[in-house]
XYZ file of C-alpha atoms in Angstrom:
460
model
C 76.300 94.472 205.311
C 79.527 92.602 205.187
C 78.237 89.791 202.659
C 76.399 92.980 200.559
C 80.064 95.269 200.505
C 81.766 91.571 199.363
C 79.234 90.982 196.693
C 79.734 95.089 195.603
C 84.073 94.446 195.233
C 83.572 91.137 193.563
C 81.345 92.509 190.900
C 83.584 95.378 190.530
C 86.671 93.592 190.285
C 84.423 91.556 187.498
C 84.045 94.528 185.514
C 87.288 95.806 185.541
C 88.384 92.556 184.427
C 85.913 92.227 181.186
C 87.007 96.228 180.474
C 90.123 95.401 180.431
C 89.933 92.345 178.539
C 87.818 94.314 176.093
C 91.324 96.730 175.198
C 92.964 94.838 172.809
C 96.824 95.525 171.815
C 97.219 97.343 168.721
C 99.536 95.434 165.764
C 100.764 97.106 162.440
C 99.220 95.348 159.892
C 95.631 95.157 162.034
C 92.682 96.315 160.732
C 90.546 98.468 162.803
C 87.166 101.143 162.586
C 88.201 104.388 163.681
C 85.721 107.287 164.626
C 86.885 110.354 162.885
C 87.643 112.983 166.387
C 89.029 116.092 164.419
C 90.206 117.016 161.125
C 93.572 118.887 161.992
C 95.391 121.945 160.205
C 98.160 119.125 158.891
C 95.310 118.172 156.158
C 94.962 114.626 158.128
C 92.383 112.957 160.200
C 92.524 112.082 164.263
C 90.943 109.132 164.523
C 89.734 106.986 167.951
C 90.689 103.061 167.532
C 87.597 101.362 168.706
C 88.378 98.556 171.717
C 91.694 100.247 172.209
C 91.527 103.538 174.050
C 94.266 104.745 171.815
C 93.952 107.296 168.758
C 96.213 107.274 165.605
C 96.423 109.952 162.476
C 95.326 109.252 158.747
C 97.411 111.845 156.818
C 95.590 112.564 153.152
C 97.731 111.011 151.341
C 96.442 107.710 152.892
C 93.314 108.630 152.503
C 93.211 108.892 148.376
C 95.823 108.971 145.361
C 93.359 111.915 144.291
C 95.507 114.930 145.220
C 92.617 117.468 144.544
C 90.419 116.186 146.464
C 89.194 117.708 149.504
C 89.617 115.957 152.715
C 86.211 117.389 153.824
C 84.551 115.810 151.199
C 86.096 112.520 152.217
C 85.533 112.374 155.604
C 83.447 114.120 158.454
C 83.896 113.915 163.049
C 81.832 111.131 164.203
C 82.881 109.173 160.760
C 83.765 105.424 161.376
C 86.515 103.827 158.955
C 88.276 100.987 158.631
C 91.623 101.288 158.797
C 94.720 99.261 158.490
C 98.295 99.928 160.552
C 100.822 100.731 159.606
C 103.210 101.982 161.984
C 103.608 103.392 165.176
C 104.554 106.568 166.051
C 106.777 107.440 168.849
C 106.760 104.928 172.407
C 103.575 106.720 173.651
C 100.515 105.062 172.072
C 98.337 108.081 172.988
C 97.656 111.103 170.988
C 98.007 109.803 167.745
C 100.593 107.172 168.721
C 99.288 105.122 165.476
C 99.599 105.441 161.387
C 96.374 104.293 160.296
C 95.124 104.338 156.300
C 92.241 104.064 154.339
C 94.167 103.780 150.903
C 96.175 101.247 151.381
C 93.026 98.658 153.327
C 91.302 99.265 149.861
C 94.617 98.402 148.007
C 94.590 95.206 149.792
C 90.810 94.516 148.583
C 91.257 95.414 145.351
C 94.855 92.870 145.246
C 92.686 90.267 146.544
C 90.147 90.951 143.272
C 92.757 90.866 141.301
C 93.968 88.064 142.445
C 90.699 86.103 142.196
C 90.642 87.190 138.584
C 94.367 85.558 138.102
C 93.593 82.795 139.110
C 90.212 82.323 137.324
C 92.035 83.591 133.940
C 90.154 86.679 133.987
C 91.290 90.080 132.208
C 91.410 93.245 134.391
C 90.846 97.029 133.166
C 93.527 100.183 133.772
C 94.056 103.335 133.088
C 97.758 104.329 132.080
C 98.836 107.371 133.762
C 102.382 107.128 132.542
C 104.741 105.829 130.240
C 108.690 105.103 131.477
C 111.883 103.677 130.078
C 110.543 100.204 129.206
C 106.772 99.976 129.338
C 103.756 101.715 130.626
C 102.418 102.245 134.672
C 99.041 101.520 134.472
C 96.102 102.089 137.712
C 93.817 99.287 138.207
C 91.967 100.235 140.635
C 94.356 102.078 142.633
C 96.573 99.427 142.272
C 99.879 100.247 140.219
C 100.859 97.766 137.697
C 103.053 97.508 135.098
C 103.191 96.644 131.343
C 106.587 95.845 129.933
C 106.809 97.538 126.233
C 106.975 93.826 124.946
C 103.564 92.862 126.365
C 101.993 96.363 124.968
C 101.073 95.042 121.532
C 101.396 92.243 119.118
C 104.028 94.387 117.239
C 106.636 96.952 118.405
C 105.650 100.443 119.053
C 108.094 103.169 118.937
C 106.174 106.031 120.822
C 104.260 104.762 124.029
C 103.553 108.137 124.940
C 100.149 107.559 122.825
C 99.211 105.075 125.095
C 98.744 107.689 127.720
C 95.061 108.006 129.170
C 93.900 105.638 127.566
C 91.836 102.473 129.157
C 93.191 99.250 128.742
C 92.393 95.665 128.944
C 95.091 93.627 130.140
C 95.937 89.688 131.491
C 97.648 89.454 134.681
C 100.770 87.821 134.067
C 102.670 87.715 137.580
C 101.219 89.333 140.913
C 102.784 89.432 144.062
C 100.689 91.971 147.084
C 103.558 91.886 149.421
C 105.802 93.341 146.727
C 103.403 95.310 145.137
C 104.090 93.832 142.078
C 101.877 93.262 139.194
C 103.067 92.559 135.599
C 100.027 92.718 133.248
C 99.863 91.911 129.303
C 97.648 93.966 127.036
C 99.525 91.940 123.717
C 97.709 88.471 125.206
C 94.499 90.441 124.949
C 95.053 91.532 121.542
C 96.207 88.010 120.526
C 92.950 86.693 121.824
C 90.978 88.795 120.133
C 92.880 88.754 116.885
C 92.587 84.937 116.838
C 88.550 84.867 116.953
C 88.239 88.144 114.959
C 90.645 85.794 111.929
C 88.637 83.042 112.428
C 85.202 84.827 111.926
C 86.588 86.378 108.771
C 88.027 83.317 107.275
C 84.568 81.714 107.679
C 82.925 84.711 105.778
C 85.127 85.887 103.156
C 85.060 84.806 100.025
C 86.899 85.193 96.676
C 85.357 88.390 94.413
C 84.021 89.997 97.572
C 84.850 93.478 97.746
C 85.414 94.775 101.555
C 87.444 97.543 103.643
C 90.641 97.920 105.298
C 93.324 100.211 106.188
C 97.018 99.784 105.785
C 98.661 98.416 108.304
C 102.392 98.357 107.318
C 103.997 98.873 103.733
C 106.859 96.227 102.307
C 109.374 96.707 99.012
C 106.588 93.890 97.678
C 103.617 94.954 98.577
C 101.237 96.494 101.246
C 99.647 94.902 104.253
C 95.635 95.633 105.074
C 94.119 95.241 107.752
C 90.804 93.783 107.258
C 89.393 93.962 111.461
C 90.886 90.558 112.162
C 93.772 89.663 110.117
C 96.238 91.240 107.140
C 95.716 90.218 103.698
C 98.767 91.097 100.983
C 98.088 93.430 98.072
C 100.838 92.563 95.676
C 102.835 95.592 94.476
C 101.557 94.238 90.862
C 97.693 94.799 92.533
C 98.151 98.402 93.369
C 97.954 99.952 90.127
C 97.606 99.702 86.277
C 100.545 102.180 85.987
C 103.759 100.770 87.103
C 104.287 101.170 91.022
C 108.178 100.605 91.873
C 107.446 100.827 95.675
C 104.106 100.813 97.337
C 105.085 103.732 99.755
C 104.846 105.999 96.343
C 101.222 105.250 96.010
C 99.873 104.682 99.900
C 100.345 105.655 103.202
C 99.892 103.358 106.420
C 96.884 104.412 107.999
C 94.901 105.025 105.008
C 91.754 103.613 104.359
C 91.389 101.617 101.047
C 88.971 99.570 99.209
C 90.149 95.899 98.000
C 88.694 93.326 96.108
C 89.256 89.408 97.662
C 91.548 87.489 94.883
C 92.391 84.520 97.284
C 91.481 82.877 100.646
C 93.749 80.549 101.859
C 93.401 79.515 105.837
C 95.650 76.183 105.804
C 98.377 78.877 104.817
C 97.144 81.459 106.039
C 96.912 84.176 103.921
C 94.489 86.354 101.564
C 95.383 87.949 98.550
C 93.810 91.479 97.804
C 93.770 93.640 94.935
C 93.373 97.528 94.783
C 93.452 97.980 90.811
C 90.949 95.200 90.321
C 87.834 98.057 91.667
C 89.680 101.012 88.987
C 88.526 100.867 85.408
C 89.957 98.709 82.680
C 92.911 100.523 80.882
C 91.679 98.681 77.652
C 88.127 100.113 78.337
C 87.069 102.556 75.227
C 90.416 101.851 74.007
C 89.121 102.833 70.296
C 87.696 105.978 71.327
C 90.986 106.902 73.518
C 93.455 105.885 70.331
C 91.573 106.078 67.265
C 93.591 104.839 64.276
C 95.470 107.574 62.953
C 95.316 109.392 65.877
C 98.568 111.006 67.505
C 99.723 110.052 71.209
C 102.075 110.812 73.850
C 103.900 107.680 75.191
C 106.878 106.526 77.390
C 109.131 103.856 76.241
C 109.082 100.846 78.657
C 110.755 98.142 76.790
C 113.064 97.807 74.357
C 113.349 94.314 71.999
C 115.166 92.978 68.748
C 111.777 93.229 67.024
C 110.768 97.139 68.701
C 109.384 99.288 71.175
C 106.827 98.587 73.503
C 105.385 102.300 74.672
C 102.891 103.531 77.480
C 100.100 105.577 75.700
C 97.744 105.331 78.867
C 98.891 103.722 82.055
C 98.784 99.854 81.488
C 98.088 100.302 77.892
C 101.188 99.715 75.836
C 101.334 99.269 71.660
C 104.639 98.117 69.673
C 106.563 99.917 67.533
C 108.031 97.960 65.183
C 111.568 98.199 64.547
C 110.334 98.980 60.621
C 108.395 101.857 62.135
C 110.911 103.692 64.512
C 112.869 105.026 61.420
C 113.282 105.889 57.933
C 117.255 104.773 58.279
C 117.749 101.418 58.294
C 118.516 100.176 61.786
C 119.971 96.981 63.444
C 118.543 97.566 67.035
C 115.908 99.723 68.742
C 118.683 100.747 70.933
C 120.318 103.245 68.160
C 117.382 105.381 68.195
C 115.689 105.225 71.506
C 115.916 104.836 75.251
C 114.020 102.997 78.025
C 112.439 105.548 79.357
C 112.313 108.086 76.983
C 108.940 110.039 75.834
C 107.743 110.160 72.463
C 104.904 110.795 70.017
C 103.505 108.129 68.255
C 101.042 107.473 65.767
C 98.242 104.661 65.925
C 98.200 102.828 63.147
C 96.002 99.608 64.164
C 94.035 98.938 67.461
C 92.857 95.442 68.279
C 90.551 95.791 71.775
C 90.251 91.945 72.172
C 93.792 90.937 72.378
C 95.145 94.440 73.350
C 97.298 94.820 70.880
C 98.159 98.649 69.575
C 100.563 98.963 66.759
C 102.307 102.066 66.593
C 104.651 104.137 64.171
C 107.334 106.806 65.011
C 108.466 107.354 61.322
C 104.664 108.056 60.360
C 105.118 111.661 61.974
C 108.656 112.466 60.254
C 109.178 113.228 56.943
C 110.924 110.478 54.485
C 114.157 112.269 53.869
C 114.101 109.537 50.325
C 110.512 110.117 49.499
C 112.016 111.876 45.959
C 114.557 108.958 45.569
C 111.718 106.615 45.578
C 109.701 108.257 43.269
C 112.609 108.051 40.301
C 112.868 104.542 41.211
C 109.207 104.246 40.732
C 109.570 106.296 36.877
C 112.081 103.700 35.613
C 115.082 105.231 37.206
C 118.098 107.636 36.300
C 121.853 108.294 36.590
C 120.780 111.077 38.870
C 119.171 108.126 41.417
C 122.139 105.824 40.687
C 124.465 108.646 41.979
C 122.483 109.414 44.652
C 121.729 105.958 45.723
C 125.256 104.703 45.184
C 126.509 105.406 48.741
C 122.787 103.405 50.017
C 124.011 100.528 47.497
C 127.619 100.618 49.134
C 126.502 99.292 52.391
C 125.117 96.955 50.885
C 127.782 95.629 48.767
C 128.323 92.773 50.786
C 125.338 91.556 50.506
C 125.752 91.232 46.478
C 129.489 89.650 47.478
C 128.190 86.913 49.352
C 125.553 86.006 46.668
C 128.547 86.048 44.195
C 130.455 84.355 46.457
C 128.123 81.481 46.140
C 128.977 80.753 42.318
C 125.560 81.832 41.362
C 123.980 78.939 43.024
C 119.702 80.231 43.059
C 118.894 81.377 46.122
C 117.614 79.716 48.605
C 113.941 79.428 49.613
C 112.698 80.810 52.815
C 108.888 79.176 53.914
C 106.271 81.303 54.195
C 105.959 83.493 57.402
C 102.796 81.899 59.394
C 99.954 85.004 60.382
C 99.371 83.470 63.822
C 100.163 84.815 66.708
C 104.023 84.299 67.717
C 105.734 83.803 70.770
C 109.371 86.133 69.461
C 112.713 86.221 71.786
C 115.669 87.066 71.580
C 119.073 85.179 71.641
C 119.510 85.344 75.573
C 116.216 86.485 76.800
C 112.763 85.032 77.840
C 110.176 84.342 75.420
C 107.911 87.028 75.654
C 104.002 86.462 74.224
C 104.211 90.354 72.336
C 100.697 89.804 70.957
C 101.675 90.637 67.402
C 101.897 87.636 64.581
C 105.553 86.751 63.374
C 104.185 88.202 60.025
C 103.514 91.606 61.996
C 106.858 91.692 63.364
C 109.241 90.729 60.159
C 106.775 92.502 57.543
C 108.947 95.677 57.289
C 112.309 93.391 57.219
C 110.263 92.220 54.735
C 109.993 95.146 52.276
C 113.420 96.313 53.089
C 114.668 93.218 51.528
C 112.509 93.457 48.694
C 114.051 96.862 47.822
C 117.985 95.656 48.314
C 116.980 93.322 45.422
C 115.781 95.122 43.240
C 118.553 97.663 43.509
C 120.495 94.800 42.669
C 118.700 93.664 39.547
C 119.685 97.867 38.397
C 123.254 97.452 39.145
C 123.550 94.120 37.261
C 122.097 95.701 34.398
């Protein structure tokens, strides 16, 4: 009996010993199960530590970020969870002497994803829930991390606020767990995919083709389009037939356009659009739009030593000849018109091939010396030599200075060629007009004609 009761204590005293070697000590920062022993009326779980004989609390905030949810539907009594520590509460470790969550364990996971994905050179996907003084806060996961405003895009945006909801993909930049800190880029993600979208394109596009875009930013030279991989630049001259002074008069970023590919250039990297290359020729049915004799409306553009150049139709222009602005003799377009200025005009010749219109202002007034003209045409009369002898005045010096050179003959002047002349001005460019040298002095040329032969009267 003695040997039995001494076998009895020692095996008793051995299970006492593995019970209580079975109790381990409870750290913050442990992670434990917990059976789920109540749901309380604080909107938190009691919760039994496994291999501890101690119980701790999981308030509902530790259990989800989701503040509608329903604790019920999260957890039920005879639940098991793992937890993690986090504090103690009070110096008794029973009745709840623990601060356990659920939240925060599957924080921890998800940082060690995220940091698997850093260091493989992965991308991760958030939601932003918020935009503040600098960047955006972004949830990955139920991780919070942050964009800075400089990592948002590969340009600046002035409102984030639209950034708000909306599910991003992002690099991680810098992440640190025990700081909670996670910088993330969403501009090295757009860079990326920029780069390969610009290098597809470049390998596919081609001078003449004719593609889609949508205006991406607007310049005093001309408008950028986005073509789903990289910008190409429509010249302010490639907008429009009619005259464009800035581009934001004719489009709007954001809108959607049609362009037709001038130039591909990838060493330099750049493509040159045009918009006015897919609208119809100006010079199109340019005989049925301005027969000869036919009366237009114009604006006057330019204004040279040899005429007018006037908008009939936008990027249509004709000349108007400084012999066809007036009946009065003038020395300068400048006397009678403005740049600028509308007018009516007659056609008088229209030449499709070159684009050449010549035009006539004086053709729709009446010749205020139409019945001088005709007496000189009958032989002439005192009543025409009065009439005329104010005309002949200003001319006077004209007879003076052939006096003046002792009757010497006059000298000869060589014929006027009929091919097309480049004409200038003293002090300005050369300017191709499109109208033969013959064209442009012909009405000099009958003015002159007519001061002589009111000379030959008056010698008489």
């Amino acid at each position: 009996m003695d040997e039995e009761k001494k076998n009895n204590e020692a095996e008793g005293r051995k299970l006492m010993e593995n019970a209580l070697k079975s109790v381990h000590e409870v750290k913050v920062g442990d992670v434990v199960t917990g059976e789920v022993l109540a749901i309380d009326d604080e909107n938190q779980l009691v919760v039994g530590i496994e291999n501890t004989g101690v119980e701790g609390v999981v308030p509902f905030k530790e259990l989800t970020a989701d503040r509608n949810a329903d604790i019920h539907d999260l957890a039920k009594v005879g639940d098991k969870l793992q937890l993690v520590v986090l504090s103690t509460i009070g110096k008794d470790k029973e009745n709840g002497s623990y601060l356990l969550s659920l939240r925060r364990l599957e924080a921890r996971k998800i940082w060690d994803q995220i940091e698997e994905e850093y260091k493989a050179g992965h991308t991760v996907k958030g939601k932003v829930t918020n935009n503040v003084k600098g960047g955006l806060v972004v949830d990955v996961d139920g991780v919070r991390g942050f964009i800075p405003a400089s990592m948002v895009e590969d340009r600046f945006v002035e409102d984030l606020s639209t950034y708000k909801g909306q599910e991003l993909e992002m690099a991680v930049v810098e992440i640190e767990p025990s700081e909670n800190r996670l910088i993330l880029s969403h501009r090295a993600v757009v860079a990326k995919q920029k780069e390969a979208e610009k290098k597809a394109l470049y390998e596919k596009l081609q001078p003449g083709d004719v593609v889609e875009g949508k205006v991406a930013r607007l310049t005093n030279f001309g408008a950028f389009v986005d073509l789903g991989g990289t910008d190409g630049l429509v010249h302010v001259s490639e907008i429009s037939y009619d005259h464009v002074d800035k581009p934001s008069d004719v489009l709007k970023t954001g809108q959607d356009v049609k362009v037709k590919v001038l130039n591909v250039d990838p060493e330099r990297d750049r493509i040159s659009l045009s918009i006015k290359a897919l609208l119809p020729q100006p010079w199109d049915d340019i005989e049925e739009k301005a027969p000869v004799g036919s009366v237009l409306e114009g604006q006057v553009k330019r204004l040279v030593t040899f005429g007018a150049f006037v908008e009939v139709f936008p990027g249509v222009e004709g000349l108007v000849h400084i012999s066809q602005i007036s009946h009065e003799h003038i020395a300068t377009p400048g006397e009678v018109l403005k740049e600028g200025q509308d007018i009516k005009v007659k056609v008088l010749s229209v030449d499709p091939q070159q684009h050449r219109l010549a035009l006539s202002i004086k053709a729709l007034t009446e010749n205020p010396h139409a019945g001088e003209e005709e007496e000189e045409h009958e032989g002439g009369s005192s009543n025409y030599r009065r009439s005329d002898r104010s005309s002949r005045s200003e001319r006077a010096p004209r007879r003076n200075d052939r006096s003046n050179r002792g009757g010497n003959a006059p000298q000869t002047r060589p014929a006027a060629s009929r091919s097309n002349t480049k004409v200038s001005a003293p002090g300005e460019e050369e300017e191709d007009t499109g109208f033969s040298l013959g064209d442009l002095i012909g009405g000099a040329l009958d003015q002159f004609k007519s001061d002589k032969q009111d000379d030959q009267k008056d010698d008489k």
